[in-house]
CSV table of C-alpha atoms in Angstrom, one decimal:
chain,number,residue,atom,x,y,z
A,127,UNK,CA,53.5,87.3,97.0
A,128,UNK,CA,54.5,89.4,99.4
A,129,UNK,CA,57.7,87.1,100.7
A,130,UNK,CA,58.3,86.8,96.8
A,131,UNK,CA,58.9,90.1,96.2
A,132,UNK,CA,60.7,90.4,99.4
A,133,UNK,CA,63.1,87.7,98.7
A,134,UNK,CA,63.7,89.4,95.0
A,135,UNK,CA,64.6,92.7,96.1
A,136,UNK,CA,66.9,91.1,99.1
A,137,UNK,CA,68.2,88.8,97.0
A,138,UNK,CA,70.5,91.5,95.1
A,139,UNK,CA,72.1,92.4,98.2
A,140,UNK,CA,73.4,88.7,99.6
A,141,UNK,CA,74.8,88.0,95.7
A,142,UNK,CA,76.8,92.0,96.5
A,143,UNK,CA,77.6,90.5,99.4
A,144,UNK,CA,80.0,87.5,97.7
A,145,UNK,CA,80.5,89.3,95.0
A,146,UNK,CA,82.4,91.9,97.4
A,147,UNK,CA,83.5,88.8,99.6
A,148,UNK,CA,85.5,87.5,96.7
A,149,UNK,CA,87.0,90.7,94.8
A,150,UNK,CA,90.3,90.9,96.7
A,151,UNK,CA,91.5,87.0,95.9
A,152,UNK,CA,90.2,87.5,91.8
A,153,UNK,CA,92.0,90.9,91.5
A,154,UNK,CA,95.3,89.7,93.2
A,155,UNK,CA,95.5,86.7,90.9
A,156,UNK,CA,93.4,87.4,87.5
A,157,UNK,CA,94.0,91.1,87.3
A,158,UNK,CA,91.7,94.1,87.7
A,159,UNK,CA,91.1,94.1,83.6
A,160,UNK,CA,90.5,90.6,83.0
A,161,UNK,CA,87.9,90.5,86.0
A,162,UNK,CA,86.2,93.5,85.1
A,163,UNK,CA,85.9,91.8,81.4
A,164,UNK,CA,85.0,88.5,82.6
A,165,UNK,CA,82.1,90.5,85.3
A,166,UNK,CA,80.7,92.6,82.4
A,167,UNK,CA,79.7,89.0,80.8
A,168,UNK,CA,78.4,87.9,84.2
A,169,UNK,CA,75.7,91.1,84.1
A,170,UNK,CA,75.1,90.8,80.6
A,171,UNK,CA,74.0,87.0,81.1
A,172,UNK,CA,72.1,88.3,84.4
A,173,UNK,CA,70.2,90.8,82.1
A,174,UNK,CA,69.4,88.4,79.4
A,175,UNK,CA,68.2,85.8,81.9
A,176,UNK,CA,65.8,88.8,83.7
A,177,UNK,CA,64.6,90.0,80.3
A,178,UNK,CA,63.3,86.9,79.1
A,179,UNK,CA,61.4,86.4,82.5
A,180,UNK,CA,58.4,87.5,80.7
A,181,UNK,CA,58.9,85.2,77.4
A,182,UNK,CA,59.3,82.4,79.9
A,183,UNK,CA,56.5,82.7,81.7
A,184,UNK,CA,59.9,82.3,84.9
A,185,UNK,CA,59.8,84.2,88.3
A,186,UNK,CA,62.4,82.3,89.3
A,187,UNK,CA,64.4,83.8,86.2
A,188,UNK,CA,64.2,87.3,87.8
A,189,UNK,CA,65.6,85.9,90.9
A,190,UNK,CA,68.4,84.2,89.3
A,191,UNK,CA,69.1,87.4,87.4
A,192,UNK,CA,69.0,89.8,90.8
A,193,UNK,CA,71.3,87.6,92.2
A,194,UNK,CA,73.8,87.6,89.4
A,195,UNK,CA,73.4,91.5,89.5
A,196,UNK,CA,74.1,91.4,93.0
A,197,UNK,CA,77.4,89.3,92.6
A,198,UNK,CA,78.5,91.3,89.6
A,199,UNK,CA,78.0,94.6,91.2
A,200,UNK,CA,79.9,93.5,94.7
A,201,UNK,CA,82.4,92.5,92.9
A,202,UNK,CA,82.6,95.4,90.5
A,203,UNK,CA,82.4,98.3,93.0
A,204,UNK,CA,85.7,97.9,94.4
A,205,UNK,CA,87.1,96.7,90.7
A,206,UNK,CA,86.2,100.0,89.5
A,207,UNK,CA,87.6,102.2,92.2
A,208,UNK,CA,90.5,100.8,92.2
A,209,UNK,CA,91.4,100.2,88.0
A,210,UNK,CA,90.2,103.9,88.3
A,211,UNK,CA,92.6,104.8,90.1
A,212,UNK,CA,95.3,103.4,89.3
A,213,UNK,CA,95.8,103.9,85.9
A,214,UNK,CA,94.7,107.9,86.2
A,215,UNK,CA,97.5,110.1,86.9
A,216,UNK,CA,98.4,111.2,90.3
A,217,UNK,CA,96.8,114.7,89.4
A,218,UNK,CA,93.6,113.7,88.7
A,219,UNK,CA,93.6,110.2,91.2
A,220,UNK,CA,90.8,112.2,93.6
A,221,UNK,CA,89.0,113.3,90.6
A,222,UNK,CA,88.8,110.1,88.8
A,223,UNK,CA,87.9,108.2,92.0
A,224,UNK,CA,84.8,110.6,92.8
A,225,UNK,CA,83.1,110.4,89.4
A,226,UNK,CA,82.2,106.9,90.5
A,227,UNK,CA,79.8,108.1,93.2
A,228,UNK,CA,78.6,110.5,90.2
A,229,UNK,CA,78.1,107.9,88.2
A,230,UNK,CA,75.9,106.0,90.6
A,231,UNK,CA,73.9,108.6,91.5
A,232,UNK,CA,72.9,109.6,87.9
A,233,UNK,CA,72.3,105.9,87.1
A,234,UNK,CA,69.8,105.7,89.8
A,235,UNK,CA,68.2,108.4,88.7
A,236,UNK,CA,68.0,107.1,85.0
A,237,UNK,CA,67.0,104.0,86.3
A,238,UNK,CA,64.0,105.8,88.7
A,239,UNK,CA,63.1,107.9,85.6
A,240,UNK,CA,63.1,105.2,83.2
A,241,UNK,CA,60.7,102.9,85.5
A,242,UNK,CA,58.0,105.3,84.9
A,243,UNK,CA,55.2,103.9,83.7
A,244,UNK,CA,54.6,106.6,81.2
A,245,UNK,CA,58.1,105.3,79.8
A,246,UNK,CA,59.9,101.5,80.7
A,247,UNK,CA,57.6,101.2,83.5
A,248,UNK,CA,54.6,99.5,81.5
A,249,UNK,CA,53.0,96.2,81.3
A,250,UNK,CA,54.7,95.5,78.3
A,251,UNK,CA,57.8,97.4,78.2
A,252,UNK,CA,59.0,96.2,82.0
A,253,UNK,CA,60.9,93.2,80.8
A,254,UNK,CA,63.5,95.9,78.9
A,255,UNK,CA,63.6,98.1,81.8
A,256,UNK,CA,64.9,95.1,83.8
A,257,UNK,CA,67.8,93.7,81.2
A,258,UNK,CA,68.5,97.3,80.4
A,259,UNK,CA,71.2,96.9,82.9
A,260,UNK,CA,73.6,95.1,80.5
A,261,UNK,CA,73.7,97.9,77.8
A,262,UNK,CA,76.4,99.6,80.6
A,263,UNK,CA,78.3,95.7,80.7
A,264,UNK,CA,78.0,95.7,76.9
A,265,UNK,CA,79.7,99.4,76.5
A,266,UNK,CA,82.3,98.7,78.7
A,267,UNK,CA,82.9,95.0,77.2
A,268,UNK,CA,83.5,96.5,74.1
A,269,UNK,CA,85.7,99.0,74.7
A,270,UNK,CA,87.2,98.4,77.7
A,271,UNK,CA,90.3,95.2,75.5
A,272,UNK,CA,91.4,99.0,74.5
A,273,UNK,CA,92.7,100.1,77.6
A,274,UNK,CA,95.8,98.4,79.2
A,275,UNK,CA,96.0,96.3,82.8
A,276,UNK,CA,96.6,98.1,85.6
A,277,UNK,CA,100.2,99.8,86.1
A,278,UNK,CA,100.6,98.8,89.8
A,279,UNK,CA,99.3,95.0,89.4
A,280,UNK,CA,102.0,94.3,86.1
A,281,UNK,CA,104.7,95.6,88.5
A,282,UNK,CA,103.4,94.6,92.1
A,283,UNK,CA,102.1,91.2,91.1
A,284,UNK,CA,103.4,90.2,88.0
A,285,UNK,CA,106.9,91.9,88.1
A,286,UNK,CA,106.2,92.9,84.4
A,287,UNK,CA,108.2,95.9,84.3
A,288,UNK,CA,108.5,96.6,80.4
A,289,UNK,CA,104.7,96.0,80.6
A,290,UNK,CA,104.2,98.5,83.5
A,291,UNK,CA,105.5,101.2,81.8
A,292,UNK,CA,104.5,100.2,78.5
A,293,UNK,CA,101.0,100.4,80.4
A,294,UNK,CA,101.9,104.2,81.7
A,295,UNK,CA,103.1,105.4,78.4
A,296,UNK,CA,100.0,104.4,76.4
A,297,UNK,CA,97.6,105.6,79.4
A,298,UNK,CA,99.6,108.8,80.1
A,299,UNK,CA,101.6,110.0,77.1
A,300,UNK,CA,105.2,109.4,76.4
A,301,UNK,CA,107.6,111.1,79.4
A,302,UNK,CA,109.7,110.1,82.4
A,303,UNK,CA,107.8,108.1,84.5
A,304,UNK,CA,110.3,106.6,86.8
A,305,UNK,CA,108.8,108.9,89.8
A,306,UNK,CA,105.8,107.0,89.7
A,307,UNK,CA,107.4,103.4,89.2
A,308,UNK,CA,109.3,104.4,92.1
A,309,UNK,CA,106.2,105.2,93.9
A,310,UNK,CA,104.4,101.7,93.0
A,311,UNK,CA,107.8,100.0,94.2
A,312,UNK,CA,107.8,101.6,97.5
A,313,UNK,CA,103.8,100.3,98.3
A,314,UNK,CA,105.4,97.2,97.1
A,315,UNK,CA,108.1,97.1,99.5
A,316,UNK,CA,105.7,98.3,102.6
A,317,UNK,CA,103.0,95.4,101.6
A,318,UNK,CA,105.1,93.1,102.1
A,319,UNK,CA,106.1,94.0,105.8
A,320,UNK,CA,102.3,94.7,106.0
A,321,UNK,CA,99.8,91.2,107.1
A,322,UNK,CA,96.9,91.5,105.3
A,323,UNK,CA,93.8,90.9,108.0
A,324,UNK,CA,90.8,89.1,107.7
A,325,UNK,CA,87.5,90.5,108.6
A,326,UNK,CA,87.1,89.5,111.6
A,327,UNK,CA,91.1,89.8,112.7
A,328,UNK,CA,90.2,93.6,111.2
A,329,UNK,CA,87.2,93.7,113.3
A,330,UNK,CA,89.6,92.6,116.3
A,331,UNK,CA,92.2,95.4,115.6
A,332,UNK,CA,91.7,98.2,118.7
A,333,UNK,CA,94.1,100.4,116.0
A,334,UNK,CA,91.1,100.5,113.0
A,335,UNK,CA,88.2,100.2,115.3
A,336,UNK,CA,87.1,103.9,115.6
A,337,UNK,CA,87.4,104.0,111.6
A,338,UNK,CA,85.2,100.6,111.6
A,339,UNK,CA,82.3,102.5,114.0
A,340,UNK,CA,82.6,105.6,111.5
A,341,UNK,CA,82.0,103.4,109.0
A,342,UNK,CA,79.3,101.2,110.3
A,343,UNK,CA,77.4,104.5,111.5
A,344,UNK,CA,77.6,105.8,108.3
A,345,UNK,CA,76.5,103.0,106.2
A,346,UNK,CA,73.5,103.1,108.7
A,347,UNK,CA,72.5,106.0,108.3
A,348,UNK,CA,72.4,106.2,104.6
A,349,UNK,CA,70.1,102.7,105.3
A,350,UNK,CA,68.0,104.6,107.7
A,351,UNK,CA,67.4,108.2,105.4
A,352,UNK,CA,64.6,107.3,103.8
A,353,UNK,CA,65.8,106.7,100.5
A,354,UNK,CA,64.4,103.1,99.9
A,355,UNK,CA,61.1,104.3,101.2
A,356,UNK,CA,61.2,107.2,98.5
């Protein structure tokens, strides 16, 4: 039992682990919208398959499901920052880009709260508490065909001018926008004098490797604070 429930709560992290792995090579060639749309699907089925655990009578149905959640939320992490970004003004980039960690934050909270047993936490009830991460896939899969693709990948990737700035005008109001096409064509120009490096070239790279030990100390330390112990 105890290797069981070890495997299921691990489990989550190896499927982020793809699901991270494989972000950059879907967003270059599907698009950030389309693979947001197509991952909200991925955690709705993940849900569905971890709420009928129960029905089932299937612990291998919760592992299934963790691991879907794990692949859909590597790969959505990044997606997000990113679509975020780029279609908020340059005003508001920062903001945009920090409500994420907000966001997080309050949905672990919900989620902590909600596992009470007083509330979702009970024999009965747990099976909801567990698929209740696809109402969040579900809002977003619904309203999320209303918002246009990314500015910068229509221009940068698909060379879809009209589209990129029929993009900017719905997402930011009618107005000249040429500043900011000229600012997506200049990262254009420099990624293409720029080699994009793999992990382990990156991990290689004496120029990024005090950023890498920053980051690596960091991400420890969070690991090491207590948190998954609370």
């Amino acid at each position: 039992l105890l290797f069981l429930w070890s495997i299921t709560v691990s489990i989550f992290g190896i499927g982020g682990l793809l699901g991270s792995s494989a972000s950059r090579y879907l967003t270059v060639k599907y698009g950030k919208k389309k693979c947001l749309l197509c991952n909200n699907l991925l955690m709705i089925v993940a849900a569905s398959v971890m709420g009928c655990s129960k029905l089932a009578r299937s612990f291998e149905m919760i592992l299934i499901g963790r691991f879907m959640c794990g692949i859909s939320t590597g790969l959505c992490v990044p997606l997000h920052h990113q679509y975020v970004g780029e279609i908020s003004p340059r005003k508001l980039r920062g903001f945009a880009n920090s409500t994420s960690s907000f966001f997080w934050s309050l949905g672990k909270a919900v989620g902590q709260i909600s596992g009470q047993r007083e509330l979702l936490g009970s024999q009965s009830l747990w099976p909801m508490l567990i698929a209740s991460c696809g109402l969040p896939a579900l809002l977003q899969l619904v309203t999320l065909p209303f918002f246009p693709e990314s500015p910068p990948y229509l221009l940068m990737h698909k060379e879809d001018q009209e589209g990129c700035i029929k993009a900017i005008r719905q997402l930011w109001g009618e107005g000249h926008h040429q500043a900011d096409i000229d600012d997506i064509m200049k990262e254009k120009a420099t990624m293409k004098n720029t080699k994009i490096l793999s992990v382990v070239e990156l991990m290689k790279e004496p120029a990024s490797r005090w950023q890498l030990y920053m980051i690596v100390i960091l991400t420890a330390t969070v690991q090491l604070c207590g948190i998954n112990a609370v």
